[in-house]
Coordinates of N, CA and C in Angstrom, one line a residue:
Chain A
A1 N -149.2 66.4 -191.4 CA -148.3 67.1 -192.4 C -147.5 67.3 -191.6
Q2 N -146.3 67.2 -192.3 CA -144.9 68.3 -191.3 C -145.5 69.9 -191.9
S3 N -144.6 70.4 -191.3 CA -144.8 72.0 -191.8 C -144.2 72.5 -190.6
V4 N -143.6 74.1 -191.3 CA -142.9 74.9 -190.3 C -143.0 76.4 -190.9
A5 N -143.8 77.2 -190.0 CA -143.7 78.5 -190.2 C -142.7 79.6 -189.4
Q6 N -142.3 80.5 -190.1 CA -141.8 81.6 -189.8 C -142.4 82.5 -190.4
P7 N -143.3 83.4 -188.9 CA -143.9 84.6 -188.6 C -143.8 85.9 -189.8
E8 N -142.3 85.8 -189.8 CA -142.1 86.9 -189.6 C -141.1 87.0 -190.9
D9 N -141.7 88.1 -191.9 CA -140.4 88.0 -193.3 C -139.6 88.9 -193.2
Q10 N -139.8 89.6 -192.5 CA -138.5 90.6 -191.7 C -138.2 91.2 -190.7
V11 N -137.1 91.2 -190.0 CA -136.4 91.6 -188.5 C -135.8 92.3 -188.4
N12 N -136.1 93.7 -188.1 CA -134.5 94.5 -187.8 C -134.3 94.2 -186.4
V13 N -133.0 95.1 -186.3 CA -132.5 95.0 -184.8 C -131.2 96.1 -184.9
A14 N -130.8 97.1 -183.9 CA -130.0 97.7 -184.2 C -128.6 96.7 -183.6
E15 N -127.2 97.2 -184.1 CA -126.8 96.5 -183.6 C -126.2 96.5 -182.4
G16 N -126.1 95.7 -181.5 CA -125.6 95.4 -180.4 C -126.8 95.1 -179.6
N17 N -128.0 95.0 -180.1 CA -129.2 94.6 -179.8 C -129.4 92.9 -179.2
P18 N -130.2 92.4 -178.3 CA -130.4 90.8 -179.2 C -131.3 90.6 -180.3
L19 N -131.1 89.5 -180.6 CA -132.2 89.4 -181.7 C -132.5 87.9 -181.4
T20 N -134.1 87.9 -182.3 CA -134.8 86.5 -181.9 C -135.1 86.4 -183.5
V21 N -135.4 85.3 -183.6 CA -136.1 85.0 -184.8 C -136.8 84.0 -184.9
K22 N -138.3 83.8 -185.3 CA -138.8 82.9 -185.0 C -139.4 81.6 -185.6
C23 N -139.7 80.5 -185.3 CA -139.7 80.1 -186.4 C -140.8 78.7 -185.0
T24 N -142.2 77.8 -185.5 CA -142.9 77.4 -185.0 C -142.9 76.4 -186.2
Y25 N -143.6 74.8 -185.4 CA -143.4 73.8 -186.5 C -144.5 73.2 -186.1
S26 N -145.1 72.1 -187.0 CA -145.8 70.5 -186.5 C -145.3 69.4 -187.6
V27 N -145.3 68.8 -186.5 CA -145.0 67.3 -186.6 C -145.8 66.1 -185.8
S28 N -145.9 65.1 -186.4 CA -146.6 64.0 -185.9 C -146.1 63.4 -184.5
G29 N -144.7 63.4 -185.0 CA -143.3 62.5 -183.7 C -142.7 63.7 -182.6
N30 N -141.6 63.6 -182.4 CA -140.5 64.2 -181.5 C -139.7 64.6 -182.8
P31 N -140.0 65.9 -182.9 CA -139.2 66.9 -184.7 C -137.8 66.6 -184.2
Y32 N -136.7 66.7 -185.3 CA -135.4 67.2 -185.4 C -135.5 68.4 -186.3
L33 N -134.9 69.3 -185.5 CA -134.8 71.1 -186.0 C -133.4 71.5 -186.1
F34 N -133.8 72.3 -187.2 CA -132.5 72.6 -187.7 C -132.6 74.3 -188.1
W35 N -131.4 75.6 -187.8 CA -131.3 76.5 -188.6 C -130.3 76.7 -189.0
Y36 N -130.6 77.6 -190.7 CA -129.4 77.8 -191.6 C -129.9 79.4 -191.8
V37 N -128.5 79.8 -192.5 CA -128.5 81.3 -192.7 C -127.5 80.7 -194.4
Q38 N -128.7 82.0 -194.9 CA -128.1 82.1 -196.1 C -127.5 83.7 -197.0
Y39 N -126.4 83.9 -197.4 CA -125.8 85.0 -198.0 C -126.4 85.5 -199.1
P40 N -126.7 86.5 -199.8 CA -126.9 86.8 -201.0 C -126.2 86.1 -201.8
N41 N -127.1 85.2 -202.8 CA -126.8 84.5 -204.0 C -125.9 83.3 -203.6
R42 N -125.9 83.1 -202.2 CA -124.9 81.6 -202.1 C -126.3 80.4 -201.7
G43 N -125.8 79.3 -201.2 CA -126.2 78.1 -200.2 C -126.5 78.6 -199.2
L44 N -127.2 77.5 -198.4 CA -127.4 78.1 -197.5 C -126.6 77.3 -196.4
Q45 N -126.1 77.7 -195.0 CA -124.9 77.1 -194.1 C -125.9 76.8 -192.9
F46 N -125.2 75.9 -192.2 CA -126.0 75.0 -191.2 C -125.8 76.2 -190.3
L47 N -126.7 76.4 -189.0 CA -126.2 77.0 -188.0 C -126.2 76.1 -186.6
L48 N -127.3 75.6 -186.5 CA -127.2 74.9 -185.2 C -128.4 73.6 -185.6
K49 N -128.6 73.2 -184.7 CA -129.8 71.9 -184.5 C -130.4 71.3 -183.2
Y50 N -131.8 70.7 -183.1 CA -132.0 70.2 -182.0 C -132.5 68.5 -182.6
I51 N -132.1 68.1 -181.7 CA -132.1 66.5 -181.9 C -132.8 65.7 -180.4
T52 N -132.3 66.1 -179.4 CA -132.9 65.9 -178.2 C -131.9 66.7 -176.9
G53 N -132.6 66.2 -175.7 CA -131.6 66.7 -174.5 C -132.0 68.2 -174.4
D54 N -130.9 68.7 -173.7 CA -131.0 70.7 -173.8 C -131.8 71.2 -174.3
N55 N -133.0 71.8 -173.6 CA -133.6 72.7 -175.0 C -132.8 74.0 -175.3
L56 N -131.9 74.4 -174.8 CA -131.1 75.2 -175.2 C -129.9 74.8 -176.0
V57 N -130.0 75.6 -177.4 CA -128.8 74.5 -178.2 C -128.3 75.5 -178.3
K58 N -126.9 75.7 -178.8 CA -125.5 76.8 -179.3 C -125.3 76.1 -180.3
G59 N -124.8 77.4 -181.4 CA -124.7 76.9 -182.7 C -123.3 78.0 -182.9
S60 N -123.1 78.0 -184.2 CA -122.3 78.9 -184.7 C -122.3 80.5 -185.1
Y61 N -121.2 81.0 -185.1 CA -121.0 82.5 -185.0 C -122.2 82.9 -183.6
G62 N -122.0 82.3 -182.3 CA -122.6 83.0 -181.3 C -124.0 82.7 -181.2
F63 N -124.5 82.1 -182.1 CA -126.2 81.9 -182.3 C -127.0 80.7 -181.3
E64 N -127.9 80.7 -180.6 CA -128.3 79.7 -179.8 C -129.7 79.7 -180.2
A65 N -130.4 78.7 -180.0 CA -132.1 78.3 -180.3 C -132.5 78.1 -178.9
E66 N -133.9 78.2 -178.7 CA -134.4 77.3 -178.0 C -135.5 76.7 -178.3
F67 N -135.5 75.6 -177.8 CA -136.7 74.5 -178.5 C -137.7 74.0 -177.1
N68 N -139.3 74.6 -177.6 CA -140.2 74.8 -176.8 C -141.3 73.9 -176.9
K69 N -141.3 72.7 -176.2 CA -142.5 71.6 -176.8 C -143.8 71.8 -176.5
S70 N -143.9 72.5 -175.4 CA -145.4 73.2 -175.2 C -145.2 74.2 -176.1
Q71 N -145.2 75.1 -177.3 CA -145.3 76.0 -177.8 C -145.2 75.6 -179.5
T72 N -144.5 74.2 -179.4 CA -144.1 74.0 -180.5 C -143.0 75.5 -181.6
S73 N -142.1 75.5 -180.6 CA -141.6 76.6 -181.6 C -140.0 76.2 -181.0
F74 N -139.3 77.0 -181.8 CA -137.7 76.8 -181.7 C -137.0 78.2 -182.1
H75 N -137.0 78.9 -181.6 CA -136.7 80.2 -182.0 C -135.1 80.6 -182.1
L76 N -134.7 80.9 -182.7 CA -133.4 81.3 -182.6 C -132.9 82.8 -182.2
K77 N -131.6 83.1 -181.7 CA -131.5 84.1 -180.5 C -129.8 84.2 -180.6
K78 N -129.8 85.8 -180.4 CA -128.1 86.0 -180.5 C -128.3 87.2 -179.4
P79 N -127.2 87.1 -178.2 CA -127.4 87.9 -177.0 C -127.0 89.4 -177.7
S80 N -126.0 89.6 -178.9 CA -125.7 91.1 -179.3 C -125.5 90.8 -180.8
A81 N -126.7 91.4 -181.9 CA -126.3 91.1 -182.6 C -125.6 92.2 -183.3
L82 N -124.5 91.6 -185.1 CA -123.9 92.6 -186.0 C -124.4 92.5 -186.7
V83 N -123.6 93.8 -187.5 CA -124.4 94.4 -188.8 C -124.2 92.6 -190.0
S84 N -122.9 92.2 -189.9 CA -122.5 91.0 -190.7 C -123.4 89.6 -190.5
D85 N -124.3 89.9 -189.6 CA -125.4 88.8 -189.1 C -126.7 89.1 -190.2
S86 N -126.7 90.1 -191.0 CA -127.9 90.6 -191.8 C -127.4 89.4 -193.0
A87 N -129.1 88.6 -193.2 CA -128.9 87.6 -194.2 C -130.2 87.1 -194.0
L88 N -130.8 85.8 -194.8 CA -131.9 84.9 -195.0 C -131.9 84.4 -194.1
Y89 N -132.3 84.0 -192.8 CA -133.0 83.0 -191.9 C -133.9 81.6 -192.2
F90 N -133.5 80.6 -192.1 CA -134.4 79.2 -192.7 C -134.6 78.4 -191.3
C91 N -135.7 78.1 -190.8 CA -135.8 77.1 -189.8 C -136.2 75.5 -190.7
A92 N -135.4 74.5 -190.2 CA -136.2 73.4 -191.1 C -136.7 72.2 -190.1
V93 N -137.6 71.5 -190.4 CA -137.8 69.9 -189.3 C -137.5 68.9 -190.3
R94 N -137.6 68.4 -189.4 CA -137.3 66.8 -190.1 C -138.0 66.1 -188.8
D95 N -139.2 64.8 -189.5 CA -139.9 63.9 -188.7 C -139.7 62.7 -188.6
P96 N -138.5 62.4 -187.8 CA -137.7 60.8 -187.9 C -139.2 59.6 -187.8
G97 N -140.3 60.2 -187.8 CA -141.3 58.9 -188.1 C -141.5 59.2 -189.3
G98 N -140.9 60.0 -190.3 CA -141.9 60.6 -191.7 C -140.3 60.0 -192.6
T99 N -140.5 61.0 -193.4 CA -140.1 61.0 -194.6 C -137.8 61.2 -194.2
Y100 N -137.2 61.4 -195.1 CA -136.0 62.4 -195.0 C -136.0 63.1 -195.6
K101 N -137.2 63.5 -195.5 CA -137.2 65.3 -196.3 C -136.7 66.1 -195.7
Y102 N -136.4 67.5 -195.5 CA -136.2 68.0 -194.8 C -137.5 69.2 -195.2
I103 N -138.1 70.1 -194.5 CA -139.3 70.7 -194.9 C -138.4 72.4 -193.8
F104 N -138.5 73.1 -195.4 CA -138.3 74.5 -194.7 C -139.1 75.5 -194.6
G105 N -139.2 76.5 -193.6 CA -140.0 77.5 -193.5 C -139.8 78.3 -194.7
T106 N -140.4 79.7 -194.6 CA -140.0 80.5 -196.2 C -139.1 81.7 -196.1
G107 N -138.9 81.6 -194.6 CA -137.2 82.2 -194.3 C -137.5 83.8 -193.8
T108 N -136.9 84.5 -192.9 CA -136.8 85.8 -192.3 C -135.9 86.5 -193.0
R109 N -135.8 87.2 -193.3 CA -134.4 88.4 -193.9 C -134.4 89.2 -192.2
L110 N -133.0 89.1 -191.6 CA -132.6 89.7 -190.9 C -131.9 90.6 -191.1
K111 N -132.4 92.3 -190.6 CA -131.4 93.2 -190.9 C -130.9 94.1 -189.5
V112 N -129.8 94.1 -189.6 CA -129.0 94.5 -188.3 C -128.7 96.2 -188.3
L113 N -129.0 97.3 -188.1 CA -128.9 98.2 -188.4 C -127.7 98.9 -187.4
A114 N -126.6 99.6 -188.4 CA -125.5 100.1 -187.9 C -125.9 101.3 -186.8
Chain B
D1 N -110.5 69.3 -200.1 CA -111.5 70.0 -199.4 C -112.6 69.1 -199.7
G2 N -113.7 68.9 -198.7 CA -114.8 68.1 -198.8 C -116.1 69.0 -198.5
G3 N -116.6 68.9 -199.6 CA -118.0 69.8 -200.0 C -118.8 69.0 -200.7
I4 N -119.7 70.2 -201.6 CA -120.6 70.0 -202.5 C -120.7 70.7 -203.6
T5 N -120.9 70.4 -204.5 CA -120.3 71.9 -205.9 C -121.1 71.5 -206.5
Q6 N -121.9 72.4 -207.6 CA -123.3 72.9 -208.2 C -122.2 73.8 -209.4
S7 N -122.7 72.9 -210.5 CA -122.1 73.9 -211.6 C -123.2 73.7 -212.7
P8 N -123.1 74.7 -213.7 CA -122.6 75.9 -213.4 C -123.2 77.2 -212.5
K9 N -122.6 78.3 -212.1 CA -123.0 79.1 -211.5 C -124.6 79.7 -211.9
Y10 N -124.2 80.1 -213.0 CA -125.2 81.2 -213.9 C -125.3 79.9 -215.1
L11 N -127.0 79.6 -215.9 CA -127.5 78.9 -216.4 C -128.4 79.6 -217.0
F12 N -128.6 80.1 -218.6 CA -129.5 80.8 -219.4 C -129.9 79.3 -220.2
R13 N -131.4 79.2 -220.2 CA -132.3 78.5 -220.9 C -133.0 79.0 -221.7
K14 N -132.9 78.6 -223.3 CA -134.2 78.5 -224.4 C -135.3 77.9 -224.1
E15 N -136.5 79.0 -224.5 CA -137.7 78.2 -224.8 C -137.7 76.5 -225.5
G16 N -138.4 75.5 -224.7 CA -138.0 74.7 -225.3 C -137.1 73.7 -225.1
Q17 N -136.2 74.0 -224.6 CA -135.0 73.4 -224.6 C -134.7 72.9 -223.0
N18 N -134.2 71.7 -222.9 CA -133.6 70.5 -222.2 C -132.3 71.5 -221.1
V19 N -132.0 71.6 -219.8 CA -130.9 71.6 -219.9 C -130.7 70.9 -218.1
T20 N -129.4 70.5 -218.2 CA -128.9 70.0 -216.9 C -128.5 70.5 -216.1
L21 N -128.3 70.5 -214.6 CA -127.9 71.2 -213.4 C -126.8 69.9 -213.1
S22 N -125.6 70.4 -212.5 CA -124.8 69.2 -212.2 C -124.6 69.6 -210.5
C23 N -124.9 68.2 -209.8 CA -124.4 68.4 -208.5 C -123.6 67.6 -207.9
E24 N -122.2 67.4 -207.2 CA -121.4 66.7 -207.2 C -120.9 66.9 -205.7
Q25 N -120.8 65.5 -205.2 CA -120.4 65.8 -203.2 C -119.1 64.5 -202.8
N26 N -118.6 65.1 -202.6 CA -117.2 64.2 -201.9 C -117.0 63.4 -200.5
L27 N -118.4 64.3 -199.7 CA -118.5 63.8 -198.2 C -118.9 62.4 -198.3
N28 N -118.9 61.8 -199.0 CA -119.4 60.1 -198.5 C -120.7 59.9 -198.4
H29 N -121.8 60.9 -198.5 CA -123.5 60.9 -198.0 C -124.1 60.4 -198.9
D30 N -124.8 60.0 -198.4 CA -126.1 58.9 -198.8 C -127.1 59.6 -199.3
A31 N -127.8 60.3 -198.9 CA -128.3 61.1 -199.3 C -128.2 62.7 -200.0
M32 N -128.8 62.8 -201.2 CA -129.0 64.0 -202.0 C -130.4 64.6 -202.0
Y33 N -130.6 66.0 -202.3 CA -131.7 66.5 -202.4 C -131.5 67.8 -203.3
W34 N -132.3 68.2 -204.2 CA -132.3 69.1 -204.9 C -133.7 69.9 -204.5
Y35 N -133.8 71.5 -204.5 CA -134.2 72.5 -203.9 C -135.1 73.4 -204.6
R36 N -135.5 74.2 -204.6 CA -136.1 75.3 -205.7 C -135.9 76.2 -204.7
Q37 N -135.7 77.8 -204.9 CA -135.9 78.4 -204.5 C -136.0 80.1 -204.6
D38 N -137.2 80.3 -204.7 CA -138.1 81.4 -205.0 C -138.1 82.7 -204.3
P39 N -138.3 83.9 -204.5 CA -138.6 84.8 -203.5 C -140.3 84.7 -202.8
G40 N -139.2 84.8 -201.8 CA -141.0 84.7 -200.3 C -141.5 83.4 -200.3
Q41 N -140.8 82.3 -201.1 CA -141.2 81.0 -200.8 C -140.6 80.3 -200.3
G42 N -139.5 80.3 -199.7 CA -138.2 79.5 -199.2 C -138.1 78.0 -200.2
L43 N -137.9 77.4 -199.7 CA -136.7 76.2 -200.1 C -138.3 75.2 -200.5
R44 N -138.3 74.7 -202.0 CA -139.3 73.5 -202.3 C -138.5 72.7 -202.6
L45 N -138.7 71.0 -202.3 CA -138.6 70.3 -202.7 C -138.7 69.9 -203.7
I46 N -138.0 69.6 -204.7 CA -138.3 68.8 -206.3 C -137.9 67.2 -206.4
Y47 N -136.6 66.8 -205.7 CA -136.4 65.4 -205.4 C -135.7 65.4 -204.7
Y48 N -135.2 63.6 -204.3 CA -134.5 63.4 -203.2 C -134.1 62.0 -203.6
S49 N -132.9 61.8 -203.2 CA -132.2 59.7 -203.2 C -131.4 59.6 -201.4
Q50 N -132.2 58.7 -201.3 CA -131.5 58.6 -200.3 C -130.5 57.2 -199.9
I51 N -130.3 56.6 -201.0 CA -129.3 55.7 -202.2 C -129.4 55.3 -203.1
V52 N -128.0 55.2 -203.9 CA -127.8 54.9 -205.1 C -128.9 54.5 -206.0
N53 N -129.2 54.9 -207.0 CA -130.0 54.1 -208.1 C -131.6 54.2 -207.5
D54 N -131.8 55.2 -206.3 CA -133.2 55.3 -205.8 C -133.3 56.9 -205.6
F55 N -134.6 57.3 -206.0 CA -134.7 58.6 -206.0 C -136.5 59.1 -205.6
Q56 N -136.9 59.5 -205.0 CA -138.6 60.1 -205.0 C -138.7 61.3 -205.3
K57 N -139.8 61.5 -205.7 CA -140.3 62.8 -206.2 C -140.7 63.4 -204.6
G58 N -139.9 65.1 -204.8 CA -140.7 66.0 -203.5 C -141.9 66.8 -203.9
D59 N -141.5 67.6 -203.5 CA -143.6 68.4 -203.3 C -143.5 69.0 -205.1
I60 N -142.5 69.3 -205.6 CA -142.9 70.2 -207.5 C -141.9 69.5 -208.0
A61 N -142.0 68.3 -208.7 CA -141.4 67.2 -209.3 C -141.4 67.3 -210.7
E62 N -142.6 67.9 -211.0 CA -143.4 67.9 -212.4 C -142.6 69.0 -213.3
G63 N -141.3 68.4 -214.4 CA -140.9 68.9 -215.1 C -139.8 69.2 -214.8
Y64 N -139.1 68.1 -214.3 CA -137.5 67.9 -213.8 C -137.9 66.3 -213.5
S65 N -136.2 65.8 -214.1 CA -135.7 64.8 -214.3 C -134.4 64.4 -213.5
V66 N -134.2 63.4 -212.3 CA -133.2 63.2 -211.6 C -132.4 62.1 -212.1
S67 N -131.2 61.6 -211.8 CA -130.3 60.0 -211.7 C -129.4 60.0 -211.0
R68 N -129.3 58.9 -209.9 CA -128.5 58.7 -209.2 C -128.0 57.3 -209.2
E69 N -126.9 57.6 -210.4 CA -125.8 56.1 -210.5 C -125.1 55.8 -209.9
K70 N -124.2 57.5 -209.2 CA -123.2 57.2 -208.6 C -123.8 58.0 -207.0
K71 N -122.9 57.7 -206.1 CA -123.1 57.9 -204.9 C -123.1 59.4 -205.0
E72 N -121.9 59.7 -205.9 CA -121.5 60.9 -205.7 C -121.9 62.4 -206.3
S73 N -123.2 61.7 -207.2 CA -123.8 62.9 -208.2 C -125.2 62.4 -208.3
F74 N -125.8 63.8 -208.3 CA -127.1 64.0 -208.3 C -127.2 64.9 -209.3
P75 N -127.1 64.7 -210.7 CA -127.7 65.8 -211.6 C -129.4 66.0 -212.0
L76 N -129.4 67.2 -212.1 CA -131.5 67.6 -212.5 C -131.2 67.9 -213.5
T77 N -132.4 67.4 -214.6 CA -132.4 68.4 -215.5 C -133.8 68.7 -215.4
V78 N -133.9 69.6 -215.8 CA -134.8 70.7 -216.3 C -135.8 70.5 -217.8
T79 N -136.6 70.2 -218.0 CA -137.2 70.3 -219.0 C -138.2 71.2 -219.6
S80 N -138.5 70.8 -221.2 CA -139.2 71.7 -221.6 C -140.5 72.1 -220.9
A81 N -141.0 70.9 -220.3 CA -142.1 70.9 -219.4 C -142.1 71.7 -218.8
Q82 N -141.4 72.1 -217.9 CA -141.1 72.8 -216.9 C -141.9 74.4 -217.4
K83 N -142.5 74.7 -216.7 CA -143.2 76.1 -217.6 C -142.7 77.8 -217.0
N84 N -141.9 77.3 -215.6 CA -141.4 78.6 -215.6 C -140.1 78.0 -214.4
P85 N -139.2 77.9 -215.1 CA -137.9 77.2 -214.7 C -136.8 78.4 -214.1
T86 N -137.2 79.8 -214.5 CA -136.3 80.5 -213.7 C -136.4 80.6 -212.7
A87 N -134.9 80.1 -211.9 CA -135.2 80.3 -209.8 C -134.0 80.0 -209.9
F88 N -133.3 79.9 -208.1 CA -132.5 79.5 -207.7 C -132.4 77.8 -207.7
Y89 N -131.5 77.5 -208.1 CA -131.6 75.8 -207.7 C -130.5 75.3 -206.2
L90 N -130.7 74.7 -205.4 CA -129.9 74.0 -204.7 C -129.8 73.0 -204.4
C91 N -128.6 72.5 -204.4 CA -128.4 70.9 -204.4 C -127.9 70.8 -202.7
A92 N -128.3 69.6 -202.5 CA -127.6 69.4 -200.9 C -127.6 68.2 -200.7
S93 N -126.9 67.8 -199.0 CA -126.5 66.1 -199.4 C -126.6 66.0 -198.0
S94 N -126.4 64.8 -196.9 CA -126.6 64.8 -195.9 C -126.1 63.2 -195.4
L95 N -125.4 62.6 -194.4 CA -125.7 61.5 -194.2 C -127.1 60.9 -193.9
G96 N -126.6 59.1 -193.4 CA -128.0 58.9 -193.5 C -129.2 58.6 -192.3
Q97 N -128.4 59.6 -191.4 CA -129.7 59.5 -190.3 C -130.4 60.5 -189.9
F98 N -131.5 60.4 -189.5 CA -132.2 61.5 -189.5 C -131.8 62.6 -188.9
N99 N -130.9 62.4 -187.5 CA -130.6 63.6 -186.7 C -129.2 64.7 -187.3
D100 N -128.9 63.9 -188.8 CA -127.9 64.9 -188.8 C -128.4 65.9 -190.4
E101 N -127.6 67.1 -190.0 CA -127.9 68.6 -190.8 C -127.4 68.4 -192.8
A102 N -128.2 68.8 -193.2 CA -127.6 68.9 -194.7 C -126.9 69.6 -194.8
F103 N -125.9 69.3 -195.8 CA -125.0 70.5 -196.6 C -125.0 71.0 -198.2
F104 N -125.2 72.1 -198.3 CA -125.8 72.9 -199.6 C -124.5 73.0 -200.0
G105 N -124.7 73.1 -201.6 CA -124.2 73.7 -202.5 C -124.4 74.9 -202.7
Q106 N -123.3 75.6 -204.0 CA -123.2 77.4 -203.6 C -124.4 77.9 -204.6
G107 N -125.3 76.5 -205.5 CA -126.8 77.5 -206.3 C -126.1 77.1 -207.3
T108 N -127.7 77.2 -208.2 CA -127.5 77.7 -209.9 C -128.5 78.3 -210.3
R109 N -128.1 79.1 -210.7 CA -129.4 80.4 -211.1 C -130.0 80.4 -212.6
L110 N -130.7 80.2 -212.9 CA -131.2 78.9 -214.1 C -132.6 80.5 -214.6
T111 N -132.4 81.2 -215.8 CA -133.1 82.3 -216.0 C -133.1 81.8 -217.8
V112 N -134.6 81.5 -218.2 CA -134.9 81.7 -219.2 C -135.0 82.6 -220.1
V113 N -134.3 82.2 -221.5 CA -134.4 83.6 -222.4 C -135.4 83.6 -223.4

C-alpha cells in the first residue's frame, strides 16, 4: 500500500540557518512526490514536485527537495530560513501504478525563530 | 482569475442536520478531490472524481456523499450519519495526468453546535 511518513511533528530552526523537513515514502512503483505548504486557516499551496530526472528539484520561495531512491526519501530543504517560512508542510505521493489518489503525510510544523 | 473556490468559509451544523459544502473550479481540471483535515492527522481522502459523472470513495467516505454532474463542480454533503463532522474540509483539483500537482481551495471549517 502507498504511504508517506513525516517523522517530525515540529522542526525549529533559527532564521538564516538551513532547514530540512523529512519525508519518506512507500510505493510499489516509481513515485511521483510533492511538497505543499499550509498557512493557518488556508488551503495548501504547491511548492515542488519530483517526477523523473534530476534528483534535486527546485521549487517556489527558494525551497528545494532531494529525491533519494535507495532511502525512499524526499526531504525538503532551504539554505537560509526566513521567519515567514513558519507554516505546516505536507509531503504527498502518487503511485502511477495505482489510483489517482494523492496520499499525504501527517504534516510537519516548521517554526523559524528570529 | 483561475482557481478553486470553496464556500462557505465557516459553517455551523446542528445535530441531525445535513449540510452541503460547495467546491467550484475554473481551471478546466478533470479530477477533483475532497479531504478532511484534523489536527495531527494530516489530510484524509473522503471522495475523489476523475471525470464527470464518476466518483470513488476515499479512505473515510462513511457519512459523506458527493456528486459530479458538471466538470467544474464537486459538492460534498455531510450527512447526519457522520458522527464527528467537526473539521476543516479541503477541496482540490488536478489535470488528468499522474504527474500533475493538485490545486487546493481555501477550505471550509465545519463546526457542530
